[in-house]
């Protein structure tokens, strides 16, 4: 059987899991369940015998996170493809198909979101293999999840039969109301739509030609004019930017007549809300009280609640709570009834209207060289903790509005200020005057930690003029 090439979709924002998931670092890259991130678990699940190296579809902001998290689990991608702007799943999937088709038009591709939870990987892979023959024969195979409750948060697939392993798809159904969901659960011929598809590259391209031809020429141009950038593949911006923003379901799947469905009866969740996280945690660690509380949280006389604090310095205590979810990070707290889990995205919308940075950004800002976080911020000064990975370096840069004072806490920093290069170690410091061209590097084999004190009239991250950068970033990147 032909090897299957996984296409991991890793560009979403995951607003329903705010405040842990935000635009700057969404849920697929977070360790929501266990030590591995959802993205890493997805990549590992679709690796090994029978699978080719994966292709990851993502955006410029996440490219280094994707590369780092794959390296951590020892998976080497075939390609990390950078979409110039987000245009939903339709053009992304077509671009993946066209990229692979350049080498093998009949290659089998498995498109999968990178933020799903599937505990039984072996069972899921076996289910994928059930659909491989149909996909090789020219079918577009979708995977439906056997429902265990009347869920209103998922779309559904109506299947035309009950017995065959690979069944014909009758129709797609939008997220139903509660009454309709109960009715479909009782009938038994409806499955949750997992948004996972298996197909030949040339078959998907022809499906777009038949049902969404407006995508073909611009996406082909974006792929043809793509260029390599530090090992990433950047699709061309000019033809991509005007593309319609549409899901592959709407653009192609709901119109195609060569679709088939394979049923998966194992445990599955798209972690589409904190209620789903609560359910998944309970399935792993059953509790008579229905309480899910992490090590930083304490529940007293509570029933059916989720208590989670992602900060060791913020201890969360719930007393007498019922059917609640309370999620805390270092800079934000969510308190809501579990029945309102799907409304959490409204919180993000409201915070954005008020101009609060917590809507989209974390105090800890991940960069390709490491990360930094703001410890104190006031008029004309800011204090940051900066961690630089071994062998990594910041760009050669200068600032128009601020000077900086660096104090090394641990490790060794190689600092360039103007024409002078200095090694500074623990408890040593150096001053970077306003306007001076400078660079910080970690020449050691352990992470280097320093405290940065900025002073000046403007302290924004966009006050950077870059002269050289090993990560090929612009001043705004």
Coordinates of C-alpha atoms in Angstrom, one line a residue, residues 28-323:
X28 CA -2.4 23.3 19.2
X29 CA 1.0 24.3 20.7
X30 CA -0.1 24.1 24.3
X31 CA 0.2 21.0 26.6
X32 CA -3.4 21.0 27.5
X33 CA -3.5 17.3 28.4
X34 CA -0.2 15.7 29.6
X35 CA 3.3 16.7 28.7
X36 CA 3.0 16.7 24.9
X37 CA 1.3 19.5 23.0
X38 CA -1.7 18.7 20.9
X39 CA 0.4 19.4 17.7
X40 CA 3.1 17.0 18.8
X41 CA 0.6 14.3 19.7
X42 CA -1.0 14.7 16.2
X43 CA 2.3 14.5 14.4
X44 CA 3.4 11.5 16.4
X45 CA 0.1 9.7 15.8
X46 CA 0.5 10.0 12.0
X47 CA 4.1 8.9 11.8
X48 CA 6.0 5.6 11.5
X49 CA 5.3 2.7 9.2
X50 CA 2.9 3.5 6.4
X51 CA 3.3 7.3 6.7
X52 CA 5.6 9.6 4.8
X53 CA 7.2 12.6 6.4
X54 CA 4.4 15.2 7.2
X55 CA 3.7 18.5 5.5
X56 CA 2.6 21.2 8.0
X57 CA 0.4 24.1 6.8
X58 CA 0.9 27.1 9.1
X59 CA 1.6 30.8 9.1
X60 CA 4.7 33.0 9.5
X61 CA 4.1 33.6 13.2
X62 CA 4.1 29.9 14.1
X63 CA 6.8 28.6 11.7
X64 CA 9.6 28.4 14.3
X65 CA 7.2 26.9 17.0
X66 CA 6.2 24.2 14.5
X67 CA 9.9 23.4 13.7
X68 CA 10.9 23.4 17.3
X69 CA 8.1 21.2 18.5
X70 CA 8.7 18.6 15.7
X71 CA 12.4 18.6 16.5
X72 CA 11.6 17.9 20.2
X73 CA 9.8 14.7 19.3
X74 CA 12.2 13.6 16.6
X75 CA 10.0 14.1 13.6
X76 CA 11.4 15.6 10.5
X77 CA 8.8 17.3 8.2
X78 CA 8.8 16.9 4.5
X79 CA 7.9 20.6 4.4
X80 CA 6.6 23.4 6.6
X81 CA 4.5 25.5 4.3
X82 CA 3.8 29.1 5.2
X83 CA 0.5 30.7 4.1
X84 CA 1.0 34.4 3.5
X85 CA -2.4 35.2 5.1
X86 CA -5.1 33.0 6.6
X87 CA -7.8 32.0 4.0
X88 CA -9.4 29.0 5.8
X89 CA -8.9 25.4 4.8
X90 CA -9.9 25.4 1.1
X91 CA -6.8 27.0 -0.4
X92 CA -4.5 25.5 2.2
X93 CA -5.6 22.0 1.3
X94 CA -5.4 22.7 -2.4
X95 CA -1.9 24.1 -2.0
X96 CA -0.8 21.0 -0.2
X97 CA -2.3 18.8 -2.9
X98 CA -0.6 20.8 -5.7
X99 CA 2.7 20.7 -3.8
X100 CA 2.7 17.0 -3.5
X101 CA 1.3 16.5 -7.0
X102 CA 4.5 18.0 -8.4
X103 CA 6.3 14.8 -7.5
X104 CA 3.5 12.2 -7.4
X105 CA 0.0 13.2 -8.6
X106 CA -1.5 9.9 -7.2
X107 CA 0.0 10.3 -3.8
X108 CA -2.4 9.7 -0.8
X109 CA -2.8 12.7 1.5
X110 CA -4.4 12.7 4.9
X111 CA -5.5 16.1 6.0
X112 CA -5.9 16.4 9.8
X113 CA -6.3 19.3 12.2
X114 CA -3.4 19.4 14.7
X115 CA -5.5 20.2 17.8
X116 CA -7.6 17.0 18.1
X117 CA -7.3 14.4 20.9
X118 CA -7.4 10.7 19.9
X119 CA -6.0 8.6 22.8
X120 CA -6.0 5.3 20.9
X121 CA -3.6 6.1 18.1
X122 CA -3.3 2.5 16.9
X123 CA -7.1 2.2 16.5
X124 CA -7.3 5.5 14.6
X125 CA -4.4 4.5 12.2
X126 CA -6.2 1.2 11.5
X127 CA -9.4 3.2 10.7
X128 CA -7.4 5.4 8.3
X129 CA -6.1 2.3 6.5
X130 CA -9.6 1.1 6.1
X131 CA -10.2 4.1 3.8
X132 CA -7.0 3.9 1.9
X133 CA -8.3 1.5 -0.8
X134 CA -11.3 3.7 -1.5
X135 CA -9.0 6.8 -1.7
X136 CA -6.7 5.1 -4.1
X137 CA -9.7 4.2 -6.2
X138 CA -10.6 7.9 -6.5
X139 CA -12.9 8.5 -3.5
X140 CA -12.5 11.5 -1.1
X141 CA -12.8 9.8 2.2
X142 CA -13.9 11.6 5.3
X143 CA -13.9 10.2 8.8
X144 CA -16.9 10.3 11.1
X145 CA -16.9 9.8 14.8
X146 CA -19.6 7.6 16.4
X147 CA -21.4 10.0 18.7
X148 CA -21.8 9.1 22.4
X149 CA -24.1 12.1 23.2
X150 CA -26.4 14.6 21.6
X151 CA -23.7 17.2 20.9
X152 CA -24.6 20.6 19.4
X153 CA -21.0 21.8 19.0
X154 CA -20.1 19.6 16.1
X155 CA -21.2 19.3 12.5
X156 CA -22.6 15.9 11.4
X157 CA -22.3 13.4 8.5
X158 CA -25.3 11.4 7.4
X159 CA -24.3 8.0 6.1
X160 CA -26.3 6.1 3.5
X161 CA -25.8 2.7 5.1
X162 CA -25.0 1.0 8.4
X163 CA -22.9 -2.1 7.7
X164 CA -20.0 -1.5 5.3
X165 CA -16.6 -0.4 6.7
X166 CA -16.5 2.3 4.0
X167 CA -19.9 3.9 3.4
X168 CA -21.4 6.4 1.1
X169 CA -22.0 9.9 2.4
X170 CA -25.5 11.2 2.1
X171 CA -25.0 14.8 3.2
X172 CA -23.2 17.2 5.6
X173 CA -25.3 18.7 8.4
X174 CA -24.5 21.9 10.2
X175 CA -24.3 22.1 14.0
X176 CA -27.8 21.2 15.1
X177 CA -30.0 22.4 17.9
X178 CA -30.5 20.2 21.0
X179 CA -33.7 18.6 19.7
X180 CA -32.2 17.7 16.3
X181 CA -29.1 16.4 18.0
X182 CA -31.1 14.0 20.1
X183 CA -33.1 12.9 17.1
X184 CA -29.9 12.1 15.1
X185 CA -28.3 10.3 18.0
X186 CA -31.4 8.0 18.3
X187 CA -31.5 7.3 14.5
X188 CA -27.9 6.0 14.6
X189 CA -26.9 6.8 11.0
X190 CA -25.3 10.2 11.8
X191 CA -21.6 10.7 12.8
X192 CA -19.7 13.7 14.0
X193 CA -17.7 15.4 11.3
X194 CA -14.1 15.2 12.4
X195 CA -12.8 17.4 9.5
X196 CA -10.3 14.7 8.6
X197 CA -9.9 13.8 4.9
X198 CA -8.0 11.1 2.9
X199 CA -7.6 11.5 -0.9
X200 CA -5.3 11.3 -3.9
X201 CA -3.6 14.6 -4.7
X202 CA -4.9 14.6 -8.3
X203 CA -8.5 13.7 -7.2
X204 CA -8.6 16.8 -4.9
X205 CA -7.3 19.0 -7.6
X206 CA -9.9 17.8 -10.0
X207 CA -12.6 18.3 -7.3
X208 CA -11.6 22.0 -7.1
X209 CA -11.6 22.2 -10.8
X210 CA -15.2 20.9 -10.9
X211 CA -16.6 22.8 -7.8
X212 CA -14.4 25.7 -6.9
X213 CA -12.4 26.6 -10.1
X214 CA -11.7 30.1 -8.9
X215 CA -9.0 28.7 -6.6
X216 CA -7.1 26.8 -9.2
X217 CA -5.0 29.4 -11.0
X218 CA -4.1 31.6 -8.0
X219 CA -3.2 28.7 -5.8
X220 CA -1.1 27.1 -8.5
X221 CA 0.6 30.4 -9.0
X222 CA 1.3 30.7 -5.3
X223 CA 2.8 27.2 -5.2
X224 CA 4.8 27.7 -8.4
X225 CA 6.2 31.0 -7.2
X226 CA 6.9 29.7 -3.6
X227 CA 10.4 30.2 -2.3
X228 CA 12.5 28.5 0.3
X229 CA 13.2 30.6 3.4
X230 CA 15.5 29.1 6.1
X231 CA 14.1 25.7 5.3
X232 CA 10.4 26.8 5.2
X233 CA 8.4 27.0 2.0
X234 CA 6.7 30.4 1.6
X235 CA 3.8 30.6 -0.8
X236 CA 3.7 33.6 -3.0
X237 CA 1.6 36.5 -1.4
X238 CA 0.3 38.3 -4.5
X239 CA -1.9 35.5 -5.9
X240 CA -2.8 34.2 -2.4
X241 CA -4.0 37.4 -0.8
X242 CA -7.2 37.9 -2.9
X243 CA -8.4 34.3 -2.5
X244 CA -11.9 33.7 -1.0
X245 CA -11.9 32.8 2.7
X246 CA -13.7 29.5 2.7
X247 CA -13.6 26.0 4.3
X248 CA -13.0 23.0 2.1
X249 CA -16.4 21.7 3.3
X250 CA -18.2 24.6 1.7
X251 CA -16.0 25.0 -1.3
X252 CA -15.8 21.3 -2.4
X253 CA -17.0 18.6 -0.1
X254 CA -20.7 19.5 0.1
X255 CA -20.8 19.5 -3.7
X256 CA -18.7 16.5 -4.6
X257 CA -20.4 13.2 -5.5
X258 CA -17.3 10.9 -4.9
X259 CA -17.3 11.1 -1.1
X260 CA -17.1 8.1 1.3
X261 CA -17.2 7.8 5.1
X262 CA -15.2 5.6 7.4
X263 CA -16.6 5.3 11.0
X264 CA -14.3 5.7 13.9
X265 CA -15.7 4.5 17.2
X266 CA -12.8 5.3 19.5
X267 CA -12.5 8.3 21.8
X268 CA -12.1 11.6 20.0
X269 CA -12.4 15.2 20.8
X270 CA -11.5 18.5 19.0
X271 CA -11.2 20.2 22.4
X272 CA -13.5 22.8 21.1
X273 CA -14.1 24.3 24.5
X274 CA -13.3 24.0 28.2
X275 CA -16.2 21.6 28.6
X276 CA -14.4 19.3 26.2
X277 CA -11.2 19.5 28.3
X278 CA -13.2 18.7 31.4
X279 CA -14.8 15.7 29.7
X280 CA -11.4 14.4 28.4
X281 CA -9.8 14.8 31.8
X282 CA -12.6 12.9 33.5
X283 CA -12.3 10.1 31.0
X284 CA -8.7 9.7 31.9
X285 CA -9.1 10.2 35.7
X286 CA -12.8 9.4 36.7
X287 CA -14.1 11.3 39.7
X288 CA -17.4 10.7 41.5
X289 CA -17.7 14.4 42.2
X290 CA -16.9 15.3 38.6
X291 CA -14.1 17.6 39.8
X292 CA -11.1 18.2 37.6
X293 CA -8.5 20.3 39.4
X294 CA -4.8 20.7 38.5
X295 CA -1.9 20.8 41.0
X296 CA -2.3 24.6 41.4
X297 CA -6.0 24.3 42.2
X298 CA -8.0 23.1 45.2
X299 CA -11.7 22.2 45.2
X300 CA -13.8 22.2 48.4
X301 CA -17.3 20.8 48.3
X302 CA -17.5 21.2 44.5
X303 CA -19.5 19.3 41.9
X304 CA -18.8 18.9 38.2
X305 CA -16.3 21.7 37.9
X306 CA -13.0 22.4 36.1
X307 CA -10.4 24.3 38.1
X308 CA -7.1 25.1 36.3
X309 CA -4.3 27.5 37.0
X310 CA -1.3 27.6 34.6
X311 CA 0.8 29.7 37.0
X312 CA 2.6 28.2 39.9
X313 CA 2.4 31.6 41.6
X314 CA -1.4 31.8 41.3
X315 CA -3.2 29.2 43.5
X316 CA -6.9 28.7 42.7
X317 CA -9.5 27.7 45.2
X318 CA -13.1 26.9 44.5
X319 CA -15.6 26.5 47.3
X320 CA -19.2 25.2 46.8
X321 CA -19.1 25.5 43.0
X322 CA -21.3 23.5 40.7
X323 CA -21.2 23.1 36.9

